[in-house]
GROMACS .gro file of N, CA and C in nm:
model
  396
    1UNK      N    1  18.117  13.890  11.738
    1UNK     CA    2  18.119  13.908  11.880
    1UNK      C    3  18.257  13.868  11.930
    2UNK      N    4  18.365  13.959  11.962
    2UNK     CA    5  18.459  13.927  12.062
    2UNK      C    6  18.441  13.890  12.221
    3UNK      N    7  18.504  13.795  12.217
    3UNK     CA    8  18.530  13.752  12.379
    3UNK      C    9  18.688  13.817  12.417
    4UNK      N   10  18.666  13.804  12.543
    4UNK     CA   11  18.793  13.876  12.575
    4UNK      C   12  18.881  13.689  12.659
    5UNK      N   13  19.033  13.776  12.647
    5UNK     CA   14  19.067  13.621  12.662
    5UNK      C   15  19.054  13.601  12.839
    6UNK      N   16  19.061  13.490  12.912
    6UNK     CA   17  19.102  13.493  13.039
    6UNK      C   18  19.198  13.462  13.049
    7UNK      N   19  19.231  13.609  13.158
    7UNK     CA   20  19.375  13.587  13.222
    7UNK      C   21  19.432  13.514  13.302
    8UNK      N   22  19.595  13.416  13.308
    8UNK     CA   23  19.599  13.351  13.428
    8UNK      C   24  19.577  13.374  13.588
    9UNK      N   25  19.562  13.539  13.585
    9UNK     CA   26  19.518  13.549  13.739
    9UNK      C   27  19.410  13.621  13.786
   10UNK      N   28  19.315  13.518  13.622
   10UNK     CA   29  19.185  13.575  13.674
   10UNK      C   30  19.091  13.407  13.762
   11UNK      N   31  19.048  13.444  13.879
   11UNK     CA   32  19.022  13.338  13.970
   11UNK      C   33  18.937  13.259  13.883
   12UNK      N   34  18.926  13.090  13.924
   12UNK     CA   35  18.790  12.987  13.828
   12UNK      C   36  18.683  13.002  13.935
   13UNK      N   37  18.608  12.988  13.895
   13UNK     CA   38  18.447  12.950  13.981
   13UNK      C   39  18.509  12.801  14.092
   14UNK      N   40  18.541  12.713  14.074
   14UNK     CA   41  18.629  12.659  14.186
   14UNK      C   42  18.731  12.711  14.308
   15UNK      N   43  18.761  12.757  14.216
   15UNK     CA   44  18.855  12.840  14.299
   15UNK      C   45  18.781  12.940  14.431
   16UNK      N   46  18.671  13.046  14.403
   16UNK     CA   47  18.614  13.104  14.449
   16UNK      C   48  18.516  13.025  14.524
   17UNK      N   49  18.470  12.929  14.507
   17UNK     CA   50  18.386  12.835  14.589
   17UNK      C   51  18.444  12.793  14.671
   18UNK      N   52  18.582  12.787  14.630
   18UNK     CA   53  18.684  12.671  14.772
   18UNK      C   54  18.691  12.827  14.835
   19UNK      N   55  18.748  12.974  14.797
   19UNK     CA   56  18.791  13.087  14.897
   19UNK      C   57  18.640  13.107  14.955
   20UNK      N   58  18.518  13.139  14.911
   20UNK     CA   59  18.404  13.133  14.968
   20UNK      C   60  18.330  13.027  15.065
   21UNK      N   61  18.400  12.908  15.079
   21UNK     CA   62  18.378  12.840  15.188
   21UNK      C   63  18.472  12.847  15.305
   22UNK      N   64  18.580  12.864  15.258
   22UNK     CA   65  18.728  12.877  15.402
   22UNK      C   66  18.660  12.977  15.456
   23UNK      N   67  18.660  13.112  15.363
   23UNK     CA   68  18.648  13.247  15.486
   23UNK      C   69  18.500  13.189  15.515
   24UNK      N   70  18.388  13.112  15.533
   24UNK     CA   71  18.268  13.118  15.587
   24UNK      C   72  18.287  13.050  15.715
   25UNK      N   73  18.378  12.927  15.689
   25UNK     CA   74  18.373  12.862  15.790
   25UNK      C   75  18.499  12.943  15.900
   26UNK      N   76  18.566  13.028  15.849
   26UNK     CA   77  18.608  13.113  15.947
   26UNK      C   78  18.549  13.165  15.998
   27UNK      N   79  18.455  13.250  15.949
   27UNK     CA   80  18.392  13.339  16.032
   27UNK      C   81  18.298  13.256  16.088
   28UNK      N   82  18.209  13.195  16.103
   28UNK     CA   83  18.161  13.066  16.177
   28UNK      C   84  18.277  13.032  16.352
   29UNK      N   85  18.372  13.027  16.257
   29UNK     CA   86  18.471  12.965  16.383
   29UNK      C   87  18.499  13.061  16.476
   30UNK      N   88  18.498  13.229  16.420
   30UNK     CA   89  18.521  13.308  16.481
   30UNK      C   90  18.390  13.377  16.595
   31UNK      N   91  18.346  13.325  16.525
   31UNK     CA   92  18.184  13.344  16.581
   31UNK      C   93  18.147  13.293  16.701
   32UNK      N   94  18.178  13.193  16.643
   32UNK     CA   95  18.193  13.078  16.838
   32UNK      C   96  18.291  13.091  16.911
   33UNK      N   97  18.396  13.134  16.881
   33UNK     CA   98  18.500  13.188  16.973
   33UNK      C   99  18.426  13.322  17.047
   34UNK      N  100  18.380  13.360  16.978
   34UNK     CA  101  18.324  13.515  17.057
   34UNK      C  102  18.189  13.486  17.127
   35UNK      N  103  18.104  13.406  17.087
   35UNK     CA  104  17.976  13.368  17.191
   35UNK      C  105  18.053  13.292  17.294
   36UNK      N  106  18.124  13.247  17.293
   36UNK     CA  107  18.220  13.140  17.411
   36UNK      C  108  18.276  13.256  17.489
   37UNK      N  109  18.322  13.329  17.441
   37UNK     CA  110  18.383  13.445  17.553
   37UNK      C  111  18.287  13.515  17.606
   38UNK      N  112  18.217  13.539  17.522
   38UNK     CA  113  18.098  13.643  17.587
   38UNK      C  114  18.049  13.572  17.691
   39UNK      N  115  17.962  13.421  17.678
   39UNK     CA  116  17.982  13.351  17.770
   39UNK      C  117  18.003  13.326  17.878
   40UNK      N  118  18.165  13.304  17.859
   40UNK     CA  119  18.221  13.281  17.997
   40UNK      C  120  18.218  13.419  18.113
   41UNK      N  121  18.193  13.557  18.069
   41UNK     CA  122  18.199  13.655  18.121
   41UNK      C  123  18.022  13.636  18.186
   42UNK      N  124  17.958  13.625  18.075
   42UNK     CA  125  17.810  13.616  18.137
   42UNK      C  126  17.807  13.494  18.237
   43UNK      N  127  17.874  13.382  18.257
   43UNK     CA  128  17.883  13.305  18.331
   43UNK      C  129  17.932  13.347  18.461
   44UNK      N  130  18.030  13.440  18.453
   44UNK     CA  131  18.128  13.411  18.567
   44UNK      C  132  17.988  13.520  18.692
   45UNK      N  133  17.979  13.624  18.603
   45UNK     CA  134  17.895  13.726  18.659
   45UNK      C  135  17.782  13.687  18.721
   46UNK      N  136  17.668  13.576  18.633
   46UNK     CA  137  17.565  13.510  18.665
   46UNK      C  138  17.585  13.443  18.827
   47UNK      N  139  17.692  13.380  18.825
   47UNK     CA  140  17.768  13.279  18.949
   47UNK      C  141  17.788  13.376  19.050
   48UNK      N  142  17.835  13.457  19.005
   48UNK     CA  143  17.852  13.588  19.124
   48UNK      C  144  17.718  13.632  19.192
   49UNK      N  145  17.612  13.664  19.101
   49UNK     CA  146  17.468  13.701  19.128
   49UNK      C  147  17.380  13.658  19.206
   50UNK      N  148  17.420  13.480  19.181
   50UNK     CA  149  17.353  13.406  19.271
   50UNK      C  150  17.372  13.365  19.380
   51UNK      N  151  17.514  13.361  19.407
   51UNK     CA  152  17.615  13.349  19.526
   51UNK      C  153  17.560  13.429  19.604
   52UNK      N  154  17.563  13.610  19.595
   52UNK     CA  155  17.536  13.688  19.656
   52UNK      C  156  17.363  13.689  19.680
   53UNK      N  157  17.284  13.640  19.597
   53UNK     CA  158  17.144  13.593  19.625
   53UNK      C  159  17.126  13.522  19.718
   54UNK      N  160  17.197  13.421  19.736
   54UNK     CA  161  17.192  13.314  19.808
   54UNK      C  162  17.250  13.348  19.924
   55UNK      N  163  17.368  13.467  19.957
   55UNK     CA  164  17.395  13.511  20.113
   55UNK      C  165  17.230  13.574  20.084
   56UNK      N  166  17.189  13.685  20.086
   56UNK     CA  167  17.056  13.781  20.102
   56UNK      C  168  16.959  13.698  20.186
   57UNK      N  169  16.931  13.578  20.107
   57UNK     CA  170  16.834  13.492  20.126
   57UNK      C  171  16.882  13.413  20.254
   58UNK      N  172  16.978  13.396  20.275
   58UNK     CA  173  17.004  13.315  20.424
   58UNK      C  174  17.019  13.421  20.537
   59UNK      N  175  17.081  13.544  20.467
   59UNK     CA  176  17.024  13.654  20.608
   59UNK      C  177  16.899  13.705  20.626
   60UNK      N  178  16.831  13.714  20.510
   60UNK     CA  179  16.637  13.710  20.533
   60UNK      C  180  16.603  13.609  20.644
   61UNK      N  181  16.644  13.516  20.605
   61UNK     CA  182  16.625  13.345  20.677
   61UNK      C  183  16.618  13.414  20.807
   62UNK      N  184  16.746  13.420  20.827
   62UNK     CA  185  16.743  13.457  20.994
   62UNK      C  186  16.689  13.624  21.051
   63UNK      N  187  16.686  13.691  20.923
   63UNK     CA  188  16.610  13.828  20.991
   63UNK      C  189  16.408  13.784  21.048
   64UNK      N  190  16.365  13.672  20.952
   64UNK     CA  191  16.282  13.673  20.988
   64UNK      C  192  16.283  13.536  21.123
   65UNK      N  193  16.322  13.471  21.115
   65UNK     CA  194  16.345  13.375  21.272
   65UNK      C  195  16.341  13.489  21.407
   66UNK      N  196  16.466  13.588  21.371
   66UNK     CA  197  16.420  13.687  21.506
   66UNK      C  198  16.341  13.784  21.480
   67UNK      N  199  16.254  13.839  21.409
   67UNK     CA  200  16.129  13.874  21.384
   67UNK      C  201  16.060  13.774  21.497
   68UNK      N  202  16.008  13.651  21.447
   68UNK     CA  203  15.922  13.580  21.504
   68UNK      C  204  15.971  13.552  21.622
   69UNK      N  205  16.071  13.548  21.707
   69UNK     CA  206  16.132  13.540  21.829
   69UNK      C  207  16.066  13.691  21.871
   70UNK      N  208  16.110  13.813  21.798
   70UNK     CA  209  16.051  13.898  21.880
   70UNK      C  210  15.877  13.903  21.891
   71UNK      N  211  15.808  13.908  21.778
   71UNK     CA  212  15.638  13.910  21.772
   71UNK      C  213  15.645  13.779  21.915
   72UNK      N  214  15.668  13.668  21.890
   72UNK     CA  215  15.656  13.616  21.990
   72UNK      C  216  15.671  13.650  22.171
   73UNK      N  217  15.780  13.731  22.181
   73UNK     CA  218  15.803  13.799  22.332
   73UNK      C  219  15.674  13.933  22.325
   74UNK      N  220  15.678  13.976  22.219
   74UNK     CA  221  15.542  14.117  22.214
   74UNK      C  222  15.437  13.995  22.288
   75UNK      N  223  15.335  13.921  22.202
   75UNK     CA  224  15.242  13.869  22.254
   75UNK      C  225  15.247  13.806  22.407
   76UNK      N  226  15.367  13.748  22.409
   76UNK     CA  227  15.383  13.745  22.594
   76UNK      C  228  15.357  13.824  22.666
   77UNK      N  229  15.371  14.000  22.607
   77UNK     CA  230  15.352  14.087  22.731
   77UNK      C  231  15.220  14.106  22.761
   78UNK      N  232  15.113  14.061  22.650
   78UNK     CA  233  14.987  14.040  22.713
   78UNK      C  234  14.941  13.966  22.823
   79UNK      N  235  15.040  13.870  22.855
   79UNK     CA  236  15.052  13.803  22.997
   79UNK      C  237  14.988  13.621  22.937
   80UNK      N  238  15.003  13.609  22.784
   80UNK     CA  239  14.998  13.475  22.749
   80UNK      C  240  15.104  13.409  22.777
   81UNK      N  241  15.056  13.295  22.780
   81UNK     CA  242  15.246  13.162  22.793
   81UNK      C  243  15.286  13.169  22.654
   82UNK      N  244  15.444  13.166  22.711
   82UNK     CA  245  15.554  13.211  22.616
   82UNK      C  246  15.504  13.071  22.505
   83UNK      N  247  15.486  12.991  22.541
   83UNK     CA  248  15.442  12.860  22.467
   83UNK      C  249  15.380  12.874  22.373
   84UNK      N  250  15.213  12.920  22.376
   84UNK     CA  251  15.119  13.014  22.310
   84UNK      C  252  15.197  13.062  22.250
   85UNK      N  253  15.234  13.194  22.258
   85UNK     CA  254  15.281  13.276  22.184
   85UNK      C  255  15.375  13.210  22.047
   86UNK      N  256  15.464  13.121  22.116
   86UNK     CA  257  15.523  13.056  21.992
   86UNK      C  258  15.451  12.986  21.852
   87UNK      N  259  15.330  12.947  21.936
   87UNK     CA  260  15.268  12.874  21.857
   87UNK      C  261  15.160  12.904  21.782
   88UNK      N  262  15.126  13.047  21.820
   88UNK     CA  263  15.068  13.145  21.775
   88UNK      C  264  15.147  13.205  21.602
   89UNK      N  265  15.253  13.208  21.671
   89UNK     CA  266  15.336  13.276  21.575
   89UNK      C  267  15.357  13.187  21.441
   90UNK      N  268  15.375  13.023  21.487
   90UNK     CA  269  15.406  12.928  21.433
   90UNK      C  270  15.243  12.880  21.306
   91UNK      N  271  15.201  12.914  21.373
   91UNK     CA  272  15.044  12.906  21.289
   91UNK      C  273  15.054  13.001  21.241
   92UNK      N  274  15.056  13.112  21.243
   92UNK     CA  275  15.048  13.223  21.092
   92UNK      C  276  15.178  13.160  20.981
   93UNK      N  277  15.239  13.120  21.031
   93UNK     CA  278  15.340  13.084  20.925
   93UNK      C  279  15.270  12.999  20.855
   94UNK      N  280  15.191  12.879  20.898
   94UNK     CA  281  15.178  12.765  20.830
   94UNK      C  282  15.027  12.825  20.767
   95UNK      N  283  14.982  12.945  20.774
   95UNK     CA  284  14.854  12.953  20.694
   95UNK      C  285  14.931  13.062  20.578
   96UNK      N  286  15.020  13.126  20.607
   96UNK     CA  287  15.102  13.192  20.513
   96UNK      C  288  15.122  13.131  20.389
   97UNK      N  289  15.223  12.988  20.462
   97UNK     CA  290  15.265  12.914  20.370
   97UNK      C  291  15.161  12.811  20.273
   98UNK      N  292  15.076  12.795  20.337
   98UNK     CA  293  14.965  12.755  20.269
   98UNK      C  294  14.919  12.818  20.166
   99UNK      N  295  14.900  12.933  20.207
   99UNK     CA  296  14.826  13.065  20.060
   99UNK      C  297  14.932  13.066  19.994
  100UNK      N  298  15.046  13.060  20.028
  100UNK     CA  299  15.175  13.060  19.863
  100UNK      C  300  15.177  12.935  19.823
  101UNK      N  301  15.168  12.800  19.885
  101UNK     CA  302  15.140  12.676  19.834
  101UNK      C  303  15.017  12.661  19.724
  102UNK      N  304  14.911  12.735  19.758
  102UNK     CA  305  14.790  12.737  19.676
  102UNK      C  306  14.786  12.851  19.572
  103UNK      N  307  14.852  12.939  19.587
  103UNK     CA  308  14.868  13.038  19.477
  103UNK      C  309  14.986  12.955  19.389
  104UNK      N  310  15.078  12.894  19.411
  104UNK     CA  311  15.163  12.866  19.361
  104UNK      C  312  15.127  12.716  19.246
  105UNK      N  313  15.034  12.665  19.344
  105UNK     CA  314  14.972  12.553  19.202
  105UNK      C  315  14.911  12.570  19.119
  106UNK      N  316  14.815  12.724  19.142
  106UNK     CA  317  14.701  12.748  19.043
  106UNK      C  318  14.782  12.836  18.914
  107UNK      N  319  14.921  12.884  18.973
  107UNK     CA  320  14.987  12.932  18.830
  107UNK      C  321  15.086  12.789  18.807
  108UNK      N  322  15.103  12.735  18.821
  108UNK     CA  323  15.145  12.599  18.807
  108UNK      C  324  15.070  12.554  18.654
  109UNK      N  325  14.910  12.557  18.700
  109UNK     CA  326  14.816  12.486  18.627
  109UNK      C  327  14.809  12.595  18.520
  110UNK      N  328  14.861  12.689  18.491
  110UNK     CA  329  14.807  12.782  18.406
  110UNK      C  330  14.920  12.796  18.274
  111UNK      N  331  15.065  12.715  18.330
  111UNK     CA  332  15.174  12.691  18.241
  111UNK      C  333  15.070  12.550  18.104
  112UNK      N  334  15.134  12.634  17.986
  112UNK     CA  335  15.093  12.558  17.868
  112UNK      C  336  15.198  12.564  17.759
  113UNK      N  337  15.212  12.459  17.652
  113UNK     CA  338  15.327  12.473  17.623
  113UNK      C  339  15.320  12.575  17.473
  114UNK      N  340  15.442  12.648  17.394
  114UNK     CA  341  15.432  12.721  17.355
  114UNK      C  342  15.399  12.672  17.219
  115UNK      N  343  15.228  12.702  17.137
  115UNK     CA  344  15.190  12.591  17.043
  115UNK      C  345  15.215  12.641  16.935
  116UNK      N  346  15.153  12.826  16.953
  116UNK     CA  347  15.221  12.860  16.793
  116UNK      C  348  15.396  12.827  16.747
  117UNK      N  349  15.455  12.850  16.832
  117UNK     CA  350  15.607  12.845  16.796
  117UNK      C  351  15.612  12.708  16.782
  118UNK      N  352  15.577  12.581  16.813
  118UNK     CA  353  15.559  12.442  16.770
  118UNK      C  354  15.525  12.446  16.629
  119UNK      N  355  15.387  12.490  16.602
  119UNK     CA  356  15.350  12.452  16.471
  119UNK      C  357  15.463  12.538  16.366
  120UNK      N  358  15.494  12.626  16.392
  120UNK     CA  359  15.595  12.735  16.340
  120UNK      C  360  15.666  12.625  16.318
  121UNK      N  361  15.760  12.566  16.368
  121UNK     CA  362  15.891  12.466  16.394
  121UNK      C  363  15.883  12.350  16.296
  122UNK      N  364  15.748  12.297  16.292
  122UNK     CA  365  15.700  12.216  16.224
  122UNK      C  366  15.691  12.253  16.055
  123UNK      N  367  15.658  12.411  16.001
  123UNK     CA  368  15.584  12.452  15.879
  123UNK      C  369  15.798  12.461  15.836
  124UNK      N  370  15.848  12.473  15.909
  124UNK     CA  371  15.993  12.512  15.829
  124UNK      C  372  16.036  12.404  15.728
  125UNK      N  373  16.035  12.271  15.742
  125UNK     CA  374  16.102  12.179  15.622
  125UNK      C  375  16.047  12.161  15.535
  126UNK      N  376  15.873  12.247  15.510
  126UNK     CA  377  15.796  12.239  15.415
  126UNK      C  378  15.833  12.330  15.364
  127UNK      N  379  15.886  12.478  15.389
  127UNK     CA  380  15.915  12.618  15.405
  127UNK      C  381  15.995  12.573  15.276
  128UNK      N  382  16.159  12.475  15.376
  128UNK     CA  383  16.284  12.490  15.305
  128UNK      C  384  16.286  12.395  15.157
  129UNK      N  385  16.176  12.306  15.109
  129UNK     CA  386  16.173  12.267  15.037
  129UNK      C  387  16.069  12.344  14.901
  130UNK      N  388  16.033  12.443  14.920
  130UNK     CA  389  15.948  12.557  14.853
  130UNK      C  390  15.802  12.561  14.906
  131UNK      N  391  15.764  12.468  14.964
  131UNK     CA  392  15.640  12.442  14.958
  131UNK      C  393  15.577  12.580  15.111
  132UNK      N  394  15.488  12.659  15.046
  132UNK     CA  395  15.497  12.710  15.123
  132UNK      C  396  15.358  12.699  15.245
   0.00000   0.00000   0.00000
C-alpha cells in the first residue's frame, strides 16, 4: 500500500480549525453588524410611526371634545338646560368607559402564559446532551 507524501502546502487539521473558526466568528461579527443596521432603520421608522400615532390620537382627542360640545348644544334645542345636556353627554361617556373597562379585564383574565413553548425550553439540555 502506497501513501502519498504530504506536501508543504498542504493545510494541517490545526491549521483548518484555527481558518474554520476566524471566518465563523466573522461571519457572526458580520451578522450583527447587519441585524444592528437593519435595526436602526426599523427603529428610526417605528419612532416615526408612533410620533405620528400619537399626533392622530391627540386630534381624535379633540375631534371628539367638540363632538360632545356639539351633541351637547343638539340636546339643548329640545329646550333642556345647557347644564343637563352636558351632563347628559358626560354620563354616556362614563357608561362607555365602563363597558371598555369591563371588556378590557375579562381579556386581561384570559392572558396565560405560553406553556408548551416553556416545557419545549426546558426538554432542550436533555435534547443537547442526547437524551432525547
Amino acid at each position: 500500500m502506497a501513501t502519498t507524501p504530504v506536501k508543504d502546502t498542504d493545510p494541517t487539521i490545526g491549521g483548518l480549525v484555527v481558518d474554520a473558526s476566524r471566518d465563523i466568528s466573522t461571519l457572526i461579527s458580520k451578522e450583527i453588524q447587519l441585524a444592528k443596521s437593519e435595526l436602526k432603520v426599523s427603529v428610526k421608522h417605528g419612532g416615526t410611526g408612533i410620533g405620528l400615532f400619537a399626533g392622530a390620537a391627540f386630534i381624535a382627542v379633540l375631534a371628539i371634545i367638540m363632538l360632545s360640545v356639539a351633541i351637547a348644544y343638539f340636546i339643548n334645542m329640545t329646550g333642556l338646560d345647557l347644564a343637563w345636556c352636558f351632563l347628559i353627554v358626560f354620563g354616556f361617556y362614563v357608561l362607555v368607559a365602563a363597558l371598555l373597562a369591563f371588556i378590557g379585564v375579562r381579556q386581561v383574565k384570559q392572558v396565560k402564559a405560553p406553556e408548551r413553548a416553556i416545557n419545549q425550553g426546558k426538554e432542550i439540555p436533555s435534547a443537547l446532551k442526547g437524551r432525547a
